[in-house]
Short mmCIF file of C-alpha atoms (C1' of nucleotides) in Angstrom, two decimals:
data_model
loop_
_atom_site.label_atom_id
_atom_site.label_comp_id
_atom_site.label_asym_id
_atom_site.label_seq_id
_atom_site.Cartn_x
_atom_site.Cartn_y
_atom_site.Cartn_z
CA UNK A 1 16.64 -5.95 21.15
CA UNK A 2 14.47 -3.32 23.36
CA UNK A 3 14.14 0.01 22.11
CA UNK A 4 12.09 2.91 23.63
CA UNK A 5 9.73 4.08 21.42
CA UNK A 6 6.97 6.88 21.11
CA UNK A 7 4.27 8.00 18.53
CA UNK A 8 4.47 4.15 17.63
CA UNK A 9 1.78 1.39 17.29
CA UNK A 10 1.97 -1.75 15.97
CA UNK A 11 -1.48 -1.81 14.78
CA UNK A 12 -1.56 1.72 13.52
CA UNK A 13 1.76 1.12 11.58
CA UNK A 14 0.99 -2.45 10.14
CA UNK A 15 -2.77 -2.23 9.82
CA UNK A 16 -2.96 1.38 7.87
CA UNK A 17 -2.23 -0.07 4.11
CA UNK A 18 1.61 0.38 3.60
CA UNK A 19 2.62 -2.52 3.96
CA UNK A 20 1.31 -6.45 3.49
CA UNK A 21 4.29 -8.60 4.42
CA UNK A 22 2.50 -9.24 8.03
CA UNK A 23 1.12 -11.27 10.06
CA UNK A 24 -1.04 -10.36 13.23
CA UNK A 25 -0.13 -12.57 16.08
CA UNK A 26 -2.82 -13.76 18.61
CA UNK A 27 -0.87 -11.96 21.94
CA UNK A 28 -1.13 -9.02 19.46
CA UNK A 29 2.86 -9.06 17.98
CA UNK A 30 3.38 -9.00 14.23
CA UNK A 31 6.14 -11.12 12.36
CA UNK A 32 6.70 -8.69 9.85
CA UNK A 33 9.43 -9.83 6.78
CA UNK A 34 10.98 -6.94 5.04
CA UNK A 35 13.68 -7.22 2.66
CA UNK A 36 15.66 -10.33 3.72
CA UNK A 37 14.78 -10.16 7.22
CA UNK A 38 12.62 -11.64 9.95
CA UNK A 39 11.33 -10.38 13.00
CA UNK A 40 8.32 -10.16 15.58
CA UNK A 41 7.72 -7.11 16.62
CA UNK A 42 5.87 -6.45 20.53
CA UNK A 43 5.08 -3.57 22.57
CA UNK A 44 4.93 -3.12 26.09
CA UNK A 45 2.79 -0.17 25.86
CA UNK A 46 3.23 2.73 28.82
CA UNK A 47 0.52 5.27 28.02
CA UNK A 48 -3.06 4.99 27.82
CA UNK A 49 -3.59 5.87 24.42
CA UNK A 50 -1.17 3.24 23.34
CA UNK A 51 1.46 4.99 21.80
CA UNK A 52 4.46 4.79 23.74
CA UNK A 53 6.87 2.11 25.14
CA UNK A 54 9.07 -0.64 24.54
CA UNK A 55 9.41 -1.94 21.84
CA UNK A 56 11.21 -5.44 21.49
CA UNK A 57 12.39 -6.95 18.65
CA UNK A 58 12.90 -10.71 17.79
CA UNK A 59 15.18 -11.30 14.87
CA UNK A 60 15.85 -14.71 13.12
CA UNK A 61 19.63 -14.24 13.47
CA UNK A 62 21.39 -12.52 16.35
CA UNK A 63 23.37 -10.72 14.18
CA UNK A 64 20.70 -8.44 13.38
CA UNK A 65 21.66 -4.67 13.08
CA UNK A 66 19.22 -2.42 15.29
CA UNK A 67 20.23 -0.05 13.03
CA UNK A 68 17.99 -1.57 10.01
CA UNK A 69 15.36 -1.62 12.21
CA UNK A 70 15.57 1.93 13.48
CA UNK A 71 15.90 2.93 9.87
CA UNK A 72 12.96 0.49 8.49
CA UNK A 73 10.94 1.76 11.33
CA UNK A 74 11.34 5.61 10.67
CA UNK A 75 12.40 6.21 14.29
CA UNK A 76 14.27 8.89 13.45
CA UNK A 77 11.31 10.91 12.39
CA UNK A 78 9.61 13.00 15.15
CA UNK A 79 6.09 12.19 14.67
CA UNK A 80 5.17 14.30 17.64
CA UNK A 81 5.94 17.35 16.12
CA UNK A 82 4.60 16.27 12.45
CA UNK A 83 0.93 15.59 14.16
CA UNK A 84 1.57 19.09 16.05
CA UNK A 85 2.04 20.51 13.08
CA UNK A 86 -0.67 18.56 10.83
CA UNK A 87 -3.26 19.54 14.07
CA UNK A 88 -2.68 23.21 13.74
CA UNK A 89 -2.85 23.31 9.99
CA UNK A 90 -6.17 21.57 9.72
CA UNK A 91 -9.41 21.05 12.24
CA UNK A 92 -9.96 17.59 10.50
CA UNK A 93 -6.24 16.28 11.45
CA UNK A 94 -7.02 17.60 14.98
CA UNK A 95 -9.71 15.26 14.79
CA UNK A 96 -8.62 12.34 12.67
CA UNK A 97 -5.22 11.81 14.44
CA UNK A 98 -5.84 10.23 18.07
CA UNK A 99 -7.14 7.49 15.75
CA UNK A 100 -4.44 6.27 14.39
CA UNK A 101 -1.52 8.34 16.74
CA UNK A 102 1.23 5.63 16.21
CA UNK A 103 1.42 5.67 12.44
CA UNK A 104 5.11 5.77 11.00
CA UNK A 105 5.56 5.02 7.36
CA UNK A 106 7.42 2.25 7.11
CA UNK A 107 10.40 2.62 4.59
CA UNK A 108 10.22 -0.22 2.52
CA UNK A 109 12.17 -1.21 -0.72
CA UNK A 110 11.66 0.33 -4.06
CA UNK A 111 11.34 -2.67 -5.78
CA UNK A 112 8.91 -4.47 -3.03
CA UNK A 113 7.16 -1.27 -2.75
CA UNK A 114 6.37 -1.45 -6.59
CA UNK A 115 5.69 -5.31 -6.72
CA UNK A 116 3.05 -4.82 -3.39
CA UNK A 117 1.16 -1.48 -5.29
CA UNK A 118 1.24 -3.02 -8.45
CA UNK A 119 -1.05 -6.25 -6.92
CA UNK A 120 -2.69 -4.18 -4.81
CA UNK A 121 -4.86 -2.60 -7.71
CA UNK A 122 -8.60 -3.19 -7.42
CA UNK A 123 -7.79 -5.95 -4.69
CA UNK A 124 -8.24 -6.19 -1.49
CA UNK A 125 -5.64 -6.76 1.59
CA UNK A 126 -6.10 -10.30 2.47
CA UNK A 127 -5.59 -11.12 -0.95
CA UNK A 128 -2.63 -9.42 -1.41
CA UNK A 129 -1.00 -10.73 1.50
CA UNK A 130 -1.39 -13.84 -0.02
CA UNK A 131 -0.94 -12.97 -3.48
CA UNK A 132 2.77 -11.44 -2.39
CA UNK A 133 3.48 -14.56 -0.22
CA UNK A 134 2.56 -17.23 -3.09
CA UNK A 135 4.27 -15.15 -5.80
CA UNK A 136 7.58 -14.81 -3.29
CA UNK A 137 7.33 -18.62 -2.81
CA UNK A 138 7.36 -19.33 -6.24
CA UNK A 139 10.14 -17.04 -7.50
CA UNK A 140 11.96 -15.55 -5.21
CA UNK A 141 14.76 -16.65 -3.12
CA UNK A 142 14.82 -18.76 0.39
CA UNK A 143 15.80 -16.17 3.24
CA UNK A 144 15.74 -18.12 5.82
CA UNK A 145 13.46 -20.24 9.13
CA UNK A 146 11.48 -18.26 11.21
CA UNK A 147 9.47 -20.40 14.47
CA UNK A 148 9.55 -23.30 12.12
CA UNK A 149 8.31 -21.31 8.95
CA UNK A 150 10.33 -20.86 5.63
CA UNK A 151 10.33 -17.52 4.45
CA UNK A 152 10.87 -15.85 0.94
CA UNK A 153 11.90 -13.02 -0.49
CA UNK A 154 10.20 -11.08 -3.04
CA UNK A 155 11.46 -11.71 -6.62
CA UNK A 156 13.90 -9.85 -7.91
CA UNK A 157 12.94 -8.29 -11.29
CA UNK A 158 15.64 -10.31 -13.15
CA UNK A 159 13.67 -13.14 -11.74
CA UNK A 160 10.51 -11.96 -12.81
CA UNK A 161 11.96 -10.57 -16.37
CA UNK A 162 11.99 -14.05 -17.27
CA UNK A 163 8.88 -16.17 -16.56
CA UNK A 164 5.78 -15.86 -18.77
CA UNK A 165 2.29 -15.36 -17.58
CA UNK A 166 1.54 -18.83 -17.78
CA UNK A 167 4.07 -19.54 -15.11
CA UNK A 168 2.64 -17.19 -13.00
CA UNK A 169 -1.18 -18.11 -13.06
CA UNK A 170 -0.58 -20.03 -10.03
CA UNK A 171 -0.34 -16.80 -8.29
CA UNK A 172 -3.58 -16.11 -9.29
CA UNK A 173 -2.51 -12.05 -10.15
CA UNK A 174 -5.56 -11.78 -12.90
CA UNK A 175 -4.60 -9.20 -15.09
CA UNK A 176 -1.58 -7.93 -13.28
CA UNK A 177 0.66 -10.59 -14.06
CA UNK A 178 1.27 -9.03 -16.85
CA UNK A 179 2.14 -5.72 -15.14
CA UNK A 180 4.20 -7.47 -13.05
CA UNK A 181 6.54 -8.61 -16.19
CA UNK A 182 6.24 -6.01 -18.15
CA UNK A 183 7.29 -3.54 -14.95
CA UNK A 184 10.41 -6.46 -14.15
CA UNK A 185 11.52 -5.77 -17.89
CA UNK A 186 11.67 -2.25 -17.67
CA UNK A 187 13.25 -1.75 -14.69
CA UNK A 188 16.34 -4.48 -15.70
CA UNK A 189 16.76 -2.71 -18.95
CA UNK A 190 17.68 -0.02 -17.25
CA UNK A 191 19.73 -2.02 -15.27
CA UNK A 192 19.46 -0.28 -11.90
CA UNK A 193 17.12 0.49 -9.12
CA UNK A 194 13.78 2.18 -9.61
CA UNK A 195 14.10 5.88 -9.12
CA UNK A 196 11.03 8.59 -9.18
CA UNK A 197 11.30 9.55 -12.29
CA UNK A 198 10.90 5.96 -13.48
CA UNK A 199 7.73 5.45 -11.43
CA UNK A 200 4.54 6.90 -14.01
CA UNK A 201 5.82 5.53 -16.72
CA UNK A 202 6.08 1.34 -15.89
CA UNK A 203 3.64 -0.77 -16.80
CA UNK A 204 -0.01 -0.93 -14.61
CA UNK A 205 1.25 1.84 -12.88
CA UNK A 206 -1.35 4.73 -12.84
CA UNK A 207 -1.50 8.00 -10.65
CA UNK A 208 -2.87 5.88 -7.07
CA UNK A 209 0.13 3.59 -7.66
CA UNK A 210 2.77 5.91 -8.49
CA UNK A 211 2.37 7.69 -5.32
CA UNK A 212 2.02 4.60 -3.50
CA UNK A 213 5.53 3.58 -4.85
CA UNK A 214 7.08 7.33 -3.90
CA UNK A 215 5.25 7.34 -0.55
CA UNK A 216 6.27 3.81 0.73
CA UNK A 217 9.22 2.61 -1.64
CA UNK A 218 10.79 6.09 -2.01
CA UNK A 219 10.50 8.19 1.36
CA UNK A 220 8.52 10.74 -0.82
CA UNK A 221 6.19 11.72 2.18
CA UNK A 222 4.65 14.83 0.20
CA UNK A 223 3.15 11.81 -1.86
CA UNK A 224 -0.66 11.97 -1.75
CA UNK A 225 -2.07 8.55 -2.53
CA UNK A 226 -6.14 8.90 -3.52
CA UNK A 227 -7.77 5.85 -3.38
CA UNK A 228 -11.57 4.93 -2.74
CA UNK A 229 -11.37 5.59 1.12
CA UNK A 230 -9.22 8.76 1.05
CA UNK A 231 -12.11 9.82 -1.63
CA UNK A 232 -14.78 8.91 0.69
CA UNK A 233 -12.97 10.88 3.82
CA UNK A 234 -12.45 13.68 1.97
CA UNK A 235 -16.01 14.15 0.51
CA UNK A 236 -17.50 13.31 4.26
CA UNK A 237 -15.35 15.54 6.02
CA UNK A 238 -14.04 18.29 3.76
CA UNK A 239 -16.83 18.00 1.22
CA UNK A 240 -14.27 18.15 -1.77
CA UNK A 241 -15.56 15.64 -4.53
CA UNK A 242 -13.23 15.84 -7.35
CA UNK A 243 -9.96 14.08 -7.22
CA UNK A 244 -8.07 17.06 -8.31
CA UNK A 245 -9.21 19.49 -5.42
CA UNK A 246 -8.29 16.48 -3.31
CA UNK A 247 -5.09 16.69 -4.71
CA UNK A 248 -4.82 20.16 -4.33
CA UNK A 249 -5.80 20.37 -1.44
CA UNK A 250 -2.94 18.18 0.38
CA UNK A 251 -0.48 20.05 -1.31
CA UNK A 252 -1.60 23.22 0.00
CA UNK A 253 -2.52 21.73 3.42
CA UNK A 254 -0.76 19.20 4.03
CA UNK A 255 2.39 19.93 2.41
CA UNK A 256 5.42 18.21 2.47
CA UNK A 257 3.71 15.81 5.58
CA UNK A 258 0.64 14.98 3.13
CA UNK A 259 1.68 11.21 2.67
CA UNK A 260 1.64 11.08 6.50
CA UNK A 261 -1.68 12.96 6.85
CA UNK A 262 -2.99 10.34 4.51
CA UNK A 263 -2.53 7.96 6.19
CA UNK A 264 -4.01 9.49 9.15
CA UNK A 265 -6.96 9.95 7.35
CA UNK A 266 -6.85 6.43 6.04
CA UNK A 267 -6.73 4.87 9.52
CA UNK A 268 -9.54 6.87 10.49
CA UNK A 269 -12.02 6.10 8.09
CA UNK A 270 -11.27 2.28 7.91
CA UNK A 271 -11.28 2.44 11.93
CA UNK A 272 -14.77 4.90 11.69
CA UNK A 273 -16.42 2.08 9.00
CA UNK A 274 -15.59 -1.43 11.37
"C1'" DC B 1 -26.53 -14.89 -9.71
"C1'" DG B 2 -24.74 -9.71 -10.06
"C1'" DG B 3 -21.90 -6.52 -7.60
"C1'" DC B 4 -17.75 -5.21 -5.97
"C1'" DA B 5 -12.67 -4.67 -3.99
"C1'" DG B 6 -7.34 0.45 -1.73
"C1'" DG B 7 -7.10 1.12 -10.60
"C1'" DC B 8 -5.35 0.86 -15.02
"C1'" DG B 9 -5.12 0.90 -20.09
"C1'" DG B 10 -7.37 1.50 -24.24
"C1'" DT B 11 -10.84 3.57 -26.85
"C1'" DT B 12 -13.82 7.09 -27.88
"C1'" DA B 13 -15.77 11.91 -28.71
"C1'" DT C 1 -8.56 15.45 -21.64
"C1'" DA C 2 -12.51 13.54 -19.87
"C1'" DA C 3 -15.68 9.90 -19.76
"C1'" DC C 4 -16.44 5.23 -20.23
"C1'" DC C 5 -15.63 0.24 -20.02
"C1'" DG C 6 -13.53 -4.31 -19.63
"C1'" DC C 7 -10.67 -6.78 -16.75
"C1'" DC C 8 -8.58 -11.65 -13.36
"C1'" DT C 9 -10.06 -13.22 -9.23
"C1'" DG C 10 -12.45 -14.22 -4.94
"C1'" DC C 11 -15.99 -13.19 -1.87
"C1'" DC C 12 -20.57 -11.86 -0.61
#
DNA sequence: CGGCAGGCGGTTA
DNA sequence: TAACCGCCTGCC
């Protein structure tokens, strides 16, 4: 499927820290596995700056909705106007957006959402690719071929409920193994999906994880993720150095786009340090 | 070898 | 409630 597409980059959108079900292909597509589906994504871009296009689609099945991938996408969001918006609020967005001007935040599962943030803890991305695609392999269910590949899905927490931390040290998780089943536990005692309010209270999951889940898993985009590099950006360019004016900050900034001016300011600094 | 990577939980004062 | 520290692992 071909869909016209602006304010998008496949770079920007796969390579900004959302998401680690990826993989960069050499002609510069990504097969990207999300939920129980398959696809390579490729853009014919039209503009200069890379941002606009066409943007095809290349599903395992041909039965494929467009819709999901609309949805998954967030193509119904007018990033235009957000980075309008984010540029007049703030002479560092002005700045910090050409960067990274095809970011969308990709709406991913709750339950993958919380699984990814919960191994992404003092780790870095390479690993948890791998980390997510060993653990999926191990316990989680066949979804399908893809160019010759089998793919999995990532374990559902019924699945994960019920193996012990020995089973899972082929994963190689460290110390969040045990997270991982304690988290599984909680959420299948309450027997249904994991909603915000669940969030700061499962196990391993402190306040850079929380609003990772809410951000990516949960559509919260007023979610304002501070890690090491958002710390870094905002003591180099707004010269705030506790986490709390950070914090502040966004909120009063930002606002309800601060998850999305996050990651603008993520991009940036990753792109700034290569 | 020590230091560190997209933090967290537990323990202290 | 703030500061500190150990932690699995892999890589430099």
């Amino acid at each position: 499927m071909k869909i016209d597409v602006r304010d998008f980059n496949l770079k920007h959108i796969f390579e900004c820290g959302q998401c680690f079900r990826w993989n960069a292909n050499l002609n510069g597509s990504y097969t990207v596995v999300a939920g129980n589906r398959i696809a390579t994504l490729s853009m014919e871009y039209t503009n200069a700056e890379k941002t606009a296009g066409i943007l095809n689609i290349d599903t395992a099945s041909c039965r494929e909705s467009e819709e999901f991938w609309r949805n998954y996408l967030d193509l119904y969001r007018d990033y235009g106007k957000i980075k309008e918006v984010l540029a007049e609020r703030d002479d560092v967005m002005r700045r910090v957006i050409p960067f990274g001007g095809g970011i969308r935040i990709l709406k991913q599962d709750s339950w993958e959402a919380t699984v990814s943030f919960l191994i992404s803890q003092n780790n870095n991305i390479p690993r948890i690719n791998n980390n997510i695609r060993d653990l999926s392999k191990l316990l989680g269910e066949s979804i399908g071929f893809y160019a010759g590949e089998e793919y999995f899905g990532i374990p559902s927490p019924e699945a994960l409920a019920k193996v012990t931390e020995e089973e899972l040290a082929p994963v190689r998780l460290g110390y969040r193994a045990k997270y991982l089943i304690e988290t599984a536990k909680c959420i299948v005692s309450k027997g249904r999906q994991v909603i915000e309010s669940d969030v700061k209270s499962l196990c391993g999951v402190g306040p850079k994880v929380a609003n990772c889940i809410n951000l990516f898993g949960l559509g919260k985009v007023e979610s304002f993720p501070i890690d090491v590099w958002i710390k870094k950006t905002m003591t180099d360019l707004y010269g705030i150095k506790k986490d709390d004016e950070m914090k502040a900050y966004a909120e009063k900034t930002f606002g309800e786009y601060a998850g999305i001016a996050q990651q603008y300011l993520f991009y940036y600094v990753r792109e700034v340090g290569k």
